[in-house]
mmCIF file of N, CA and C in Angstrom:
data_model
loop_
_atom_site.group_PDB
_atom_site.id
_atom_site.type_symbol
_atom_site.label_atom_id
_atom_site.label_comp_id
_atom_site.label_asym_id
_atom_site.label_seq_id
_atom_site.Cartn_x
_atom_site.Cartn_y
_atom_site.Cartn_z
ATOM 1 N N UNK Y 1 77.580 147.879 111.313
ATOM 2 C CA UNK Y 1 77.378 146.436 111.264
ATOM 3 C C UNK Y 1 77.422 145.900 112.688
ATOM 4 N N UNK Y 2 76.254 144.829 112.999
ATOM 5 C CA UNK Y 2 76.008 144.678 114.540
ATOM 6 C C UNK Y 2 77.171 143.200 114.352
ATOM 7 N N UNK Y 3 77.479 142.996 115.875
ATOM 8 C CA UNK Y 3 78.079 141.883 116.104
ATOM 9 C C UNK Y 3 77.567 140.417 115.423
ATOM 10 N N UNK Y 4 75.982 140.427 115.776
ATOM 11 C CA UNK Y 4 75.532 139.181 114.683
ATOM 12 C C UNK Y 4 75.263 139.443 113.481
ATOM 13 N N UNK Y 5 75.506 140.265 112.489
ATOM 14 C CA UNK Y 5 75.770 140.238 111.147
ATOM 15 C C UNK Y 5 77.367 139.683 110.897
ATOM 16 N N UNK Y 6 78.226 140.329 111.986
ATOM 17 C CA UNK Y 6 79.753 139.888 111.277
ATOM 18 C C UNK Y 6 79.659 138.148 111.817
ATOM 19 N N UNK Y 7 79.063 137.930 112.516
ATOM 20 C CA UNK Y 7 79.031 136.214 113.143
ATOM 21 C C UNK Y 7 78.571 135.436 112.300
ATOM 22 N N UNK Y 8 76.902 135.783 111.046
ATOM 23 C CA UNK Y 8 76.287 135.371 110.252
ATOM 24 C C UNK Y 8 77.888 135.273 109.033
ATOM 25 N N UNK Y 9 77.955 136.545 108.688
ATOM 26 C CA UNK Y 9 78.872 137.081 107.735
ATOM 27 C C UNK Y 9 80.287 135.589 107.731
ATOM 28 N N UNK Y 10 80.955 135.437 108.646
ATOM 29 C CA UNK Y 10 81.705 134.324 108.749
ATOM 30 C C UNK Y 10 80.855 132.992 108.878
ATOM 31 N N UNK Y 11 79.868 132.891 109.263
ATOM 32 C CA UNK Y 11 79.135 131.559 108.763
ATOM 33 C C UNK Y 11 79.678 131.561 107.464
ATOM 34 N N UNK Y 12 78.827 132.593 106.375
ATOM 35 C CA UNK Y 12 78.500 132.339 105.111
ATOM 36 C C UNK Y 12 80.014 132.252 104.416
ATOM 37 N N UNK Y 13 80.667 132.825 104.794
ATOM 38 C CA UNK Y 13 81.993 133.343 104.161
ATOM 39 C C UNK Y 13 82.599 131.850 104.512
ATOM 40 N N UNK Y 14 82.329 131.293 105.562
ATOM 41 C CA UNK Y 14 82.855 129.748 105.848
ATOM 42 C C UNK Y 14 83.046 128.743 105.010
ATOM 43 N N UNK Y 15 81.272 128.626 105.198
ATOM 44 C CA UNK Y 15 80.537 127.686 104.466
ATOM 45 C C UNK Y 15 80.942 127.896 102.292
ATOM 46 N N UNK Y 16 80.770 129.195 102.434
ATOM 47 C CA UNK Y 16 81.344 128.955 100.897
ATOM 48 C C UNK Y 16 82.596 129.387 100.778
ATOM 49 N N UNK Y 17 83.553 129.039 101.564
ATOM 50 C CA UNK Y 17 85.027 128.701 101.530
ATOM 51 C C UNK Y 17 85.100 127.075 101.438
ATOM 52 N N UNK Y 18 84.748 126.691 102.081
ATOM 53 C CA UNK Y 18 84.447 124.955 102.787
ATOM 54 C C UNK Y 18 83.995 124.437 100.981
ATOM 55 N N UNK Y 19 82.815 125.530 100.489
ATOM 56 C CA UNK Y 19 82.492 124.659 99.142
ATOM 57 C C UNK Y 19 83.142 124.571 98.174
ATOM 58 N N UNK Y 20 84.282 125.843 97.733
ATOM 59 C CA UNK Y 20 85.043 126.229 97.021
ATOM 60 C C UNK Y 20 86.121 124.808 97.267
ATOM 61 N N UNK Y 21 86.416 124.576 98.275
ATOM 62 C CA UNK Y 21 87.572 123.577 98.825
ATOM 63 C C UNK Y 21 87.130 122.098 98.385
ATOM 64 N N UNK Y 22 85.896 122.011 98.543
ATOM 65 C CA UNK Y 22 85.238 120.883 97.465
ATOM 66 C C UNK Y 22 85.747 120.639 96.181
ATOM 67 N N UNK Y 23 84.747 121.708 95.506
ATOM 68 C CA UNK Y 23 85.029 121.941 94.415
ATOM 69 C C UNK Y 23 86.047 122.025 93.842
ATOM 70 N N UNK Y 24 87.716 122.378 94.554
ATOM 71 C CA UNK Y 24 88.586 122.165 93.883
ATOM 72 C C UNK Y 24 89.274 121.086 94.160
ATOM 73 N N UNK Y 25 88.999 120.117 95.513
ATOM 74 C CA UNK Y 25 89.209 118.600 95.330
ATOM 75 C C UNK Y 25 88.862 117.903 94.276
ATOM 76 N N UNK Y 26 87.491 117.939 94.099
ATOM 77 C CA UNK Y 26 86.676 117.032 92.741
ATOM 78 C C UNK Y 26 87.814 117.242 91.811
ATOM 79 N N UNK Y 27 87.982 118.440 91.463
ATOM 80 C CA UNK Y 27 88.892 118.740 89.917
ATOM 81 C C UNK Y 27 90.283 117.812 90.189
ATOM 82 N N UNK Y 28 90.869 118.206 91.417
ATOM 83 C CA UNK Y 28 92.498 117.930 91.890
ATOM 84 C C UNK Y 28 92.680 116.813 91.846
ATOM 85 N N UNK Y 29 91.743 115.857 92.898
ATOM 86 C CA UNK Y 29 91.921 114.214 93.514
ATOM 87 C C UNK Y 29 91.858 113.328 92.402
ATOM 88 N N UNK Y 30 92.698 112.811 91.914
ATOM 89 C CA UNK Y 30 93.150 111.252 90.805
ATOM 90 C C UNK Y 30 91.782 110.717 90.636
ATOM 91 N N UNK Y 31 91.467 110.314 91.933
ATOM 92 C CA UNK Y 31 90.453 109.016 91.462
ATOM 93 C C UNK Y 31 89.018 109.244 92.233
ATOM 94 N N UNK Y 32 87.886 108.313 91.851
ATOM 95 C CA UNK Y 32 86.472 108.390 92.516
ATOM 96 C C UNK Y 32 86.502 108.440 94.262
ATOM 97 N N UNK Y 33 87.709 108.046 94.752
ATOM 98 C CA UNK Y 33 87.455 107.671 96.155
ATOM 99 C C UNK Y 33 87.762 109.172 96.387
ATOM 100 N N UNK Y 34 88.965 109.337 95.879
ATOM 101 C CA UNK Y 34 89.345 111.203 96.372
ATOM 102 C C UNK Y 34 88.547 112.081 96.657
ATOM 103 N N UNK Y 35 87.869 112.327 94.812
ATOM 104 C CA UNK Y 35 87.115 112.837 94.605
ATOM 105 C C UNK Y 35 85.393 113.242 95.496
ATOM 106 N N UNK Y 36 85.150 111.853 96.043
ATOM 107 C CA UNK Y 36 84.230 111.714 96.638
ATOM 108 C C UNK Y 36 84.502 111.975 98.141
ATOM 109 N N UNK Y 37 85.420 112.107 98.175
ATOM 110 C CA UNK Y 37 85.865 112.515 100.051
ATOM 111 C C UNK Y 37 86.019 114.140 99.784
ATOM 112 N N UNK Y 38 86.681 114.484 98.925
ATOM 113 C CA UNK Y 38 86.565 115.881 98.634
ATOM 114 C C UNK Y 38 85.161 116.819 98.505
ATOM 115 N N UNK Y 39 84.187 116.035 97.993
ATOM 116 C CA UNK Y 39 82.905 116.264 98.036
ATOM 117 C C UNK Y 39 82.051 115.928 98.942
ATOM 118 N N UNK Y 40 82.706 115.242 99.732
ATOM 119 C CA UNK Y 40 81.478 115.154 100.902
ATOM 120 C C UNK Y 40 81.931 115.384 102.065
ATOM 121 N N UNK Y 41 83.313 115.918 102.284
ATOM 122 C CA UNK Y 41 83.614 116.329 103.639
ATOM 123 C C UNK Y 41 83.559 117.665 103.607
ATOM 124 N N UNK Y 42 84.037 118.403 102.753
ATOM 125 C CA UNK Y 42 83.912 120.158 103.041
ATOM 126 C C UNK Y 42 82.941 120.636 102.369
ATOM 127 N N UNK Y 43 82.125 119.419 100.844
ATOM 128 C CA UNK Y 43 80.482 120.186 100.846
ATOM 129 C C UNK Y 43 79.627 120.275 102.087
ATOM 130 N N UNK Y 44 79.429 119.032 102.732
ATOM 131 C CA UNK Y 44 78.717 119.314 103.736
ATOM 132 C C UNK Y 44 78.764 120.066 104.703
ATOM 133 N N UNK Y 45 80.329 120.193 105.175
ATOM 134 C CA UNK Y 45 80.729 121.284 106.014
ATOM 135 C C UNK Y 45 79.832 122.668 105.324
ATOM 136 N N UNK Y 46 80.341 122.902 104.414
ATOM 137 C CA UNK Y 46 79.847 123.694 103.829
ATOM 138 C C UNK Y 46 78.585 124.769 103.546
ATOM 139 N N UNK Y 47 77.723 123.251 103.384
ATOM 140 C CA UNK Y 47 76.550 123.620 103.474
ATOM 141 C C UNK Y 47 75.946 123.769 104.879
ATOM 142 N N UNK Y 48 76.369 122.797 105.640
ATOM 143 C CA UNK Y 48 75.958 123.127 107.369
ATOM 144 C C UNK Y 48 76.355 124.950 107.843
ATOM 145 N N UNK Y 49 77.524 124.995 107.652
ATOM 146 C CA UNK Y 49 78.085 126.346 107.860
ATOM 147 C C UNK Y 49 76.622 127.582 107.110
ATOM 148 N N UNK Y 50 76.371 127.512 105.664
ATOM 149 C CA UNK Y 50 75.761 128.506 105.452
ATOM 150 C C UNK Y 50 74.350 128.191 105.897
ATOM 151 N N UNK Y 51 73.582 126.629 106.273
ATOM 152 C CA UNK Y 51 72.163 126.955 106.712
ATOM 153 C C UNK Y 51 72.341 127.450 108.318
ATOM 154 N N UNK Y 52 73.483 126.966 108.785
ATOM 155 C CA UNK Y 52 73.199 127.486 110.051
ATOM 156 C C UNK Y 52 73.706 129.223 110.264
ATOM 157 N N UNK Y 53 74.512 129.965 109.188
ATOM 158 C CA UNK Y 53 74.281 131.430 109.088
ATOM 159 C C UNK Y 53 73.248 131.150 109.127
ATOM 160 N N UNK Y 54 72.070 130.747 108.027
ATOM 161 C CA UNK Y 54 70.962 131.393 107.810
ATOM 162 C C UNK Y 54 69.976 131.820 108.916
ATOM 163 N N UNK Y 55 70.003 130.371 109.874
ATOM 164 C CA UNK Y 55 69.337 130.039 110.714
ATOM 165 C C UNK Y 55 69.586 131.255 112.108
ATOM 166 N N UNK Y 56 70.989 131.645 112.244
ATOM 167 C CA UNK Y 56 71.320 132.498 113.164
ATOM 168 C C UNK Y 56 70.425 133.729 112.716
ATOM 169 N N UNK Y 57 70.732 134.277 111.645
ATOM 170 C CA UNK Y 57 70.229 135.302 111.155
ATOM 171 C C UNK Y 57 68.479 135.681 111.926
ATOM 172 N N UNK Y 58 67.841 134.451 111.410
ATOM 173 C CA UNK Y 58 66.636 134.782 111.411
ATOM 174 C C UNK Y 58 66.141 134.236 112.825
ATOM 175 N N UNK Y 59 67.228 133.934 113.308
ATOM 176 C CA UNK Y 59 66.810 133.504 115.123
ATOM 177 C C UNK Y 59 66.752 135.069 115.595
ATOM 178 N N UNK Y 60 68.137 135.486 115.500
ATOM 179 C CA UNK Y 60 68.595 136.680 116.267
ATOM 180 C C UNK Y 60 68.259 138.153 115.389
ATOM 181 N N UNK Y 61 68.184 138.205 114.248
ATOM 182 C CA UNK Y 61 67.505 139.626 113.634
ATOM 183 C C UNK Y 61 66.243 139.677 113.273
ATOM 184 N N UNK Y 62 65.630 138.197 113.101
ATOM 185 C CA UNK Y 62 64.055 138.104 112.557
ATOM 186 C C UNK Y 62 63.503 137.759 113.803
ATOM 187 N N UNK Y 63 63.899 136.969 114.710
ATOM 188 C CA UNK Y 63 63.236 136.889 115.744
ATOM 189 C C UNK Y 63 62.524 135.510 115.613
ATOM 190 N N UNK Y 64 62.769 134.817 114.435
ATOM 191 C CA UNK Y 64 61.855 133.393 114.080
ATOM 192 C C UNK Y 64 62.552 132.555 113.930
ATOM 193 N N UNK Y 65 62.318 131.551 114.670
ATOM 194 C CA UNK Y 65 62.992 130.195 115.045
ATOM 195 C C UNK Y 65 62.704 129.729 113.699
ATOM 196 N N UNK Y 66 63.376 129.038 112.755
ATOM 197 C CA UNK Y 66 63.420 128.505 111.441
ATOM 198 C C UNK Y 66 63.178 126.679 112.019
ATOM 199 N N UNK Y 67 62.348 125.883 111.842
ATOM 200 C CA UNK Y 67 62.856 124.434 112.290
ATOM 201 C C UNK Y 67 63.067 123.823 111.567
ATOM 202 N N UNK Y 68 63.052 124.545 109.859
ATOM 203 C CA UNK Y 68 63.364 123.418 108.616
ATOM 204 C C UNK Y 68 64.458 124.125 108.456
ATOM 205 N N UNK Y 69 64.959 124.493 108.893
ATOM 206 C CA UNK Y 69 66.373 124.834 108.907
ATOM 207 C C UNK Y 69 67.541 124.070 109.630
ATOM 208 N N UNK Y 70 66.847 123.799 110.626
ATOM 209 C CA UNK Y 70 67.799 123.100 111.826
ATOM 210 C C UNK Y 70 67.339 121.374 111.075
ATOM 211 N N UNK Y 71 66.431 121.137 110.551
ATOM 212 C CA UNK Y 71 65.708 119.967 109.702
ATOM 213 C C UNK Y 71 66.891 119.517 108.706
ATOM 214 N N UNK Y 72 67.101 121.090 107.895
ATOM 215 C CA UNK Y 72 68.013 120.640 107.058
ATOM 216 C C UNK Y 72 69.530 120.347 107.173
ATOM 217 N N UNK Y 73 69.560 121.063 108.290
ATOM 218 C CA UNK Y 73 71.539 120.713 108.877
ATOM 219 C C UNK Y 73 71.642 118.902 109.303
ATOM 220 N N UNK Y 74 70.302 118.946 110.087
ATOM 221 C CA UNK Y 74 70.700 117.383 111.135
ATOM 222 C C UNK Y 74 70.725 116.246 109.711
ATOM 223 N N UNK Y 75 69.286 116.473 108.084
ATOM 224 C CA UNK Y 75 69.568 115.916 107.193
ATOM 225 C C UNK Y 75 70.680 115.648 106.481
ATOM 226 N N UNK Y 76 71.281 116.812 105.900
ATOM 227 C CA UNK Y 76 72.537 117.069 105.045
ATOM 228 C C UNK Y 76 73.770 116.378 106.145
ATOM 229 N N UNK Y 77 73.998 116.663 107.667
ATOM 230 C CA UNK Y 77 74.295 115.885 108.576
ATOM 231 C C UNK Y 77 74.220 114.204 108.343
ATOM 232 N N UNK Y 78 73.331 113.422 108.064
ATOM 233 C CA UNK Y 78 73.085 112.446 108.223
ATOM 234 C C UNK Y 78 72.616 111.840 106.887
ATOM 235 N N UNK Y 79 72.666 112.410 106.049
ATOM 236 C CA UNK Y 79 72.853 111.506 104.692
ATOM 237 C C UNK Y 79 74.164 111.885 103.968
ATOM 238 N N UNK Y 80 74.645 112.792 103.835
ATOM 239 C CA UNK Y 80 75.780 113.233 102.766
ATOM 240 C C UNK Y 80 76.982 112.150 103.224
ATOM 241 N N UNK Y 81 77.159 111.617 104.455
ATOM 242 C CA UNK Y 81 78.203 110.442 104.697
ATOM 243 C C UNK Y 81 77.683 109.008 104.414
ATOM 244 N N UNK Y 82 76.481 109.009 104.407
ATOM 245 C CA UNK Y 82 75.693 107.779 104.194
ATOM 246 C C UNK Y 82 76.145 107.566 102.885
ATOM 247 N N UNK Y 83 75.536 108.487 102.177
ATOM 248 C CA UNK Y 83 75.684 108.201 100.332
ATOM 249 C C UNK Y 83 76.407 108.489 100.213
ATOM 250 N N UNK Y 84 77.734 109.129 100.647
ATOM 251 C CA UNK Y 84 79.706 109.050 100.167
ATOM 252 C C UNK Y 84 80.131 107.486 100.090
ATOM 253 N N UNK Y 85 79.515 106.831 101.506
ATOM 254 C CA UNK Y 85 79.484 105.491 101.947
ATOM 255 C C UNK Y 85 79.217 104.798 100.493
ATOM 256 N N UNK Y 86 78.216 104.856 100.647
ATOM 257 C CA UNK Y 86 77.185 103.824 99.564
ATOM 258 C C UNK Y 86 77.407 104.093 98.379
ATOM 259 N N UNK Y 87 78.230 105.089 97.914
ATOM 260 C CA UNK Y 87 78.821 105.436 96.196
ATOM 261 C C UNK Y 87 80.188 104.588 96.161
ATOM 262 N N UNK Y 88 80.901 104.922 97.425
ATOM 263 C CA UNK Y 88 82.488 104.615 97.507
ATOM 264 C C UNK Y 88 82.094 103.386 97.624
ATOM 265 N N UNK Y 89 81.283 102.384 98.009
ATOM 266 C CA UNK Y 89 81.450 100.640 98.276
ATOM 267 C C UNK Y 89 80.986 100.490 96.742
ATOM 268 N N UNK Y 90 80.204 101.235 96.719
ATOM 269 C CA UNK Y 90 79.501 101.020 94.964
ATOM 270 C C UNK Y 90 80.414 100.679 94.005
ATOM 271 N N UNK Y 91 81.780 101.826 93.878
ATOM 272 C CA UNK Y 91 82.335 101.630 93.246
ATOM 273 C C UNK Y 91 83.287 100.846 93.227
ATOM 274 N N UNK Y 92 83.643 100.375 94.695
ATOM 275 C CA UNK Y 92 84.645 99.386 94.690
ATOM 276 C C UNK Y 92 84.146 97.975 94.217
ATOM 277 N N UNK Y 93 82.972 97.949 94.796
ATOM 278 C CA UNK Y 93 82.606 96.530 93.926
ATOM 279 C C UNK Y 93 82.461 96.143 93.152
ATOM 280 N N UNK Y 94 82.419 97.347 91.982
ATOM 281 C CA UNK Y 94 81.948 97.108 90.849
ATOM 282 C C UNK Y 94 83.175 97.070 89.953
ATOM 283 N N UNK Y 95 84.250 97.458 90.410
ATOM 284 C CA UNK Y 95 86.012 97.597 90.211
ATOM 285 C C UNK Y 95 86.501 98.599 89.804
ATOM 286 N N UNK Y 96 85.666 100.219 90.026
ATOM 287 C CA UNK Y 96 86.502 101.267 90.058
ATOM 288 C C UNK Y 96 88.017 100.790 90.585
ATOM 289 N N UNK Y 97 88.889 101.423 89.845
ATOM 290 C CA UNK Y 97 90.409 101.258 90.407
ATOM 291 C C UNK Y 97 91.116 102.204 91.217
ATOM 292 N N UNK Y 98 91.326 102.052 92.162
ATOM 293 C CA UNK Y 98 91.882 102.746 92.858
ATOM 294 C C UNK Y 98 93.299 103.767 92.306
ATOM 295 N N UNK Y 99 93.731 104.743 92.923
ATOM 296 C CA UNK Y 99 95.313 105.571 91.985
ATOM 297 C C UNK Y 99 96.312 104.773 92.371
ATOM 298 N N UNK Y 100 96.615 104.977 91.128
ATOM 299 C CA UNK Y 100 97.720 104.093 91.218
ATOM 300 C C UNK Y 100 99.009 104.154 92.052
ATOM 301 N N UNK Y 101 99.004 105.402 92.954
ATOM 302 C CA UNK Y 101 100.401 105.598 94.307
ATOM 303 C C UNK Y 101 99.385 104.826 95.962
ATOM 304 N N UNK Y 102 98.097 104.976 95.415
ATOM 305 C CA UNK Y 102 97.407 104.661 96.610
ATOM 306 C C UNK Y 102 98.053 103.405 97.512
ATOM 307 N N UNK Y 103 98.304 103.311 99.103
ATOM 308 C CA UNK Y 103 99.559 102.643 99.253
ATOM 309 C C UNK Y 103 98.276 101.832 100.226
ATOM 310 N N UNK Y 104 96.639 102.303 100.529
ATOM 311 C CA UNK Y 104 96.581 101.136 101.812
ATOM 312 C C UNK Y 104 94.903 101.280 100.941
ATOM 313 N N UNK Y 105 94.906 99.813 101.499
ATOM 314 C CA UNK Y 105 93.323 99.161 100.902
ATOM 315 C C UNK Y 105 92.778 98.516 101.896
ATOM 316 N N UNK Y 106 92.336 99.058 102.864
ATOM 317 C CA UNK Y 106 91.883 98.769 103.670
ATOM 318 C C UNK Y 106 90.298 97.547 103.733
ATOM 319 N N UNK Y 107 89.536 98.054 102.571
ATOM 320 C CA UNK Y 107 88.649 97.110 101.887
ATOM 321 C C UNK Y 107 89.109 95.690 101.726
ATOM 322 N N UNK Y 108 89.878 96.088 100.863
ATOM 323 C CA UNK Y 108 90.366 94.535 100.586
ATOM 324 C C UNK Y 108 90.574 93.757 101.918
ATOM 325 N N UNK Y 109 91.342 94.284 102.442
ATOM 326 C CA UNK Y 109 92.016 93.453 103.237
ATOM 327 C C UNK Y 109 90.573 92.881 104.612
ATOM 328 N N UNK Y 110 89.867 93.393 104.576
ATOM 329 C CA UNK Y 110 88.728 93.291 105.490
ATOM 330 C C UNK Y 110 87.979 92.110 104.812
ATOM 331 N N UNK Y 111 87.577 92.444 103.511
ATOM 332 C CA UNK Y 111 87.114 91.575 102.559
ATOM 333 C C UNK Y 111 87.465 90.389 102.203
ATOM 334 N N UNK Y 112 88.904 90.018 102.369
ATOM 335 C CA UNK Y 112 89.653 88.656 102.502
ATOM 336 C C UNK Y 112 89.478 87.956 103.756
ATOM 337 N N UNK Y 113 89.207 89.412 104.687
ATOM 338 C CA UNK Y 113 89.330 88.085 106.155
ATOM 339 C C UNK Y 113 88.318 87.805 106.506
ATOM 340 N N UNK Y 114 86.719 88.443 105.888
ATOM 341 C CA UNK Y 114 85.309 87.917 105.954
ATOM 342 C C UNK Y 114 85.079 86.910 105.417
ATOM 343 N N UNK Y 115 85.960 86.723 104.261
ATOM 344 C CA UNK Y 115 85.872 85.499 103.376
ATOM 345 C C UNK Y 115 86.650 84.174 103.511
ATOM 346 N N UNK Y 116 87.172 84.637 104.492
ATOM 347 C CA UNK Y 116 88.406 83.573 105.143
ATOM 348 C C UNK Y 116 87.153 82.938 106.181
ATOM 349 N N UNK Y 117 86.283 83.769 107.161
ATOM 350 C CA UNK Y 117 85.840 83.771 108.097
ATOM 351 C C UNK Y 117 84.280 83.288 107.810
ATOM 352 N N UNK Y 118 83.791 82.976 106.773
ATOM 353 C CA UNK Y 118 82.422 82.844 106.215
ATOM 354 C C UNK Y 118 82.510 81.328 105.797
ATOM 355 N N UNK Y 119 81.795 80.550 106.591
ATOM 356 C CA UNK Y 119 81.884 79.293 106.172
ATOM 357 C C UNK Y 119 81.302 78.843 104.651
ATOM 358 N N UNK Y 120 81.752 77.913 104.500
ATOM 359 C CA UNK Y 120 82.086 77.521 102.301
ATOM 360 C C UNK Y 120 80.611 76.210 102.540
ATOM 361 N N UNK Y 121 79.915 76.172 101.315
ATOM 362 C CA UNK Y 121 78.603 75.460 101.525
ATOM 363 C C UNK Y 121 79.030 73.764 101.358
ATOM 364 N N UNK Y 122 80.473 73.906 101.244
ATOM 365 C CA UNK Y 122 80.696 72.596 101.545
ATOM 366 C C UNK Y 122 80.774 71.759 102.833
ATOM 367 N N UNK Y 123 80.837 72.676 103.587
ATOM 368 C CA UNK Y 123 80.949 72.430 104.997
ATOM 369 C C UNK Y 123 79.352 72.171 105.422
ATOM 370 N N UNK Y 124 78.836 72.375 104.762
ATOM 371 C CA UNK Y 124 77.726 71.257 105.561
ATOM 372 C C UNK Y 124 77.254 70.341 105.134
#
């Protein structure tokens, strides 16, 4: 076994460690916010870890630069926090409840002082 097979080899072995660690957040974490941080911080890790094995692989043993490969890291990169974003506000607005030991709400409290700070249509 050459040095870049065992380098690929811990990519992959990473990346689906990283997913496994997901996957057993989703099950573990109380509530949607958990859950959804559990799924989008070590899936993506995750998945970055095994396209970029892939990508090593076929740089350094195939000899072929992959660019929908490197396409798909900078994507999965740049949406999987977007839409964690845009699920987690989703649900707060809509009044998913937070767990019940959860001790800081940071939302809220932002949300009161925009609304403190947003002039009322009586004022003009």
């Amino acid at each position: 076994m050459s040095l870049i097979e065992v380098i690929v080899s811990i990519f992959l072995i990473l990346g689906a460690f990283l997913s496994v660690l997901g996957s057993i957040g989703i099950i573990r974490f109380p509530d949607v916010y958990g859950r959804l941080h559990a799924a989008t911080k070590s899936a993506t890790l995750g998945v970055i870890f095994v396209v970029a094995g892939v990508f090593l692989y076929f740089l350094v043993v195939e000899g072929i630069v992959v660019g929908k490969l490197l396409l798909t890291i900078l994507f999965v990169f740049l949406t999987a926090p977007v839409a964690a974003f845009m699920i987690g506000r989703s649900a707060y607005n809509v009044g998913v409840k937070m767990w019940d030991r959860s001790k800081q709400d940071d939302l809220a409290r932002d949300l009161e002082k925009m609304n403190k700070e947003k002039p009322k249509k009586s004022d003009f």
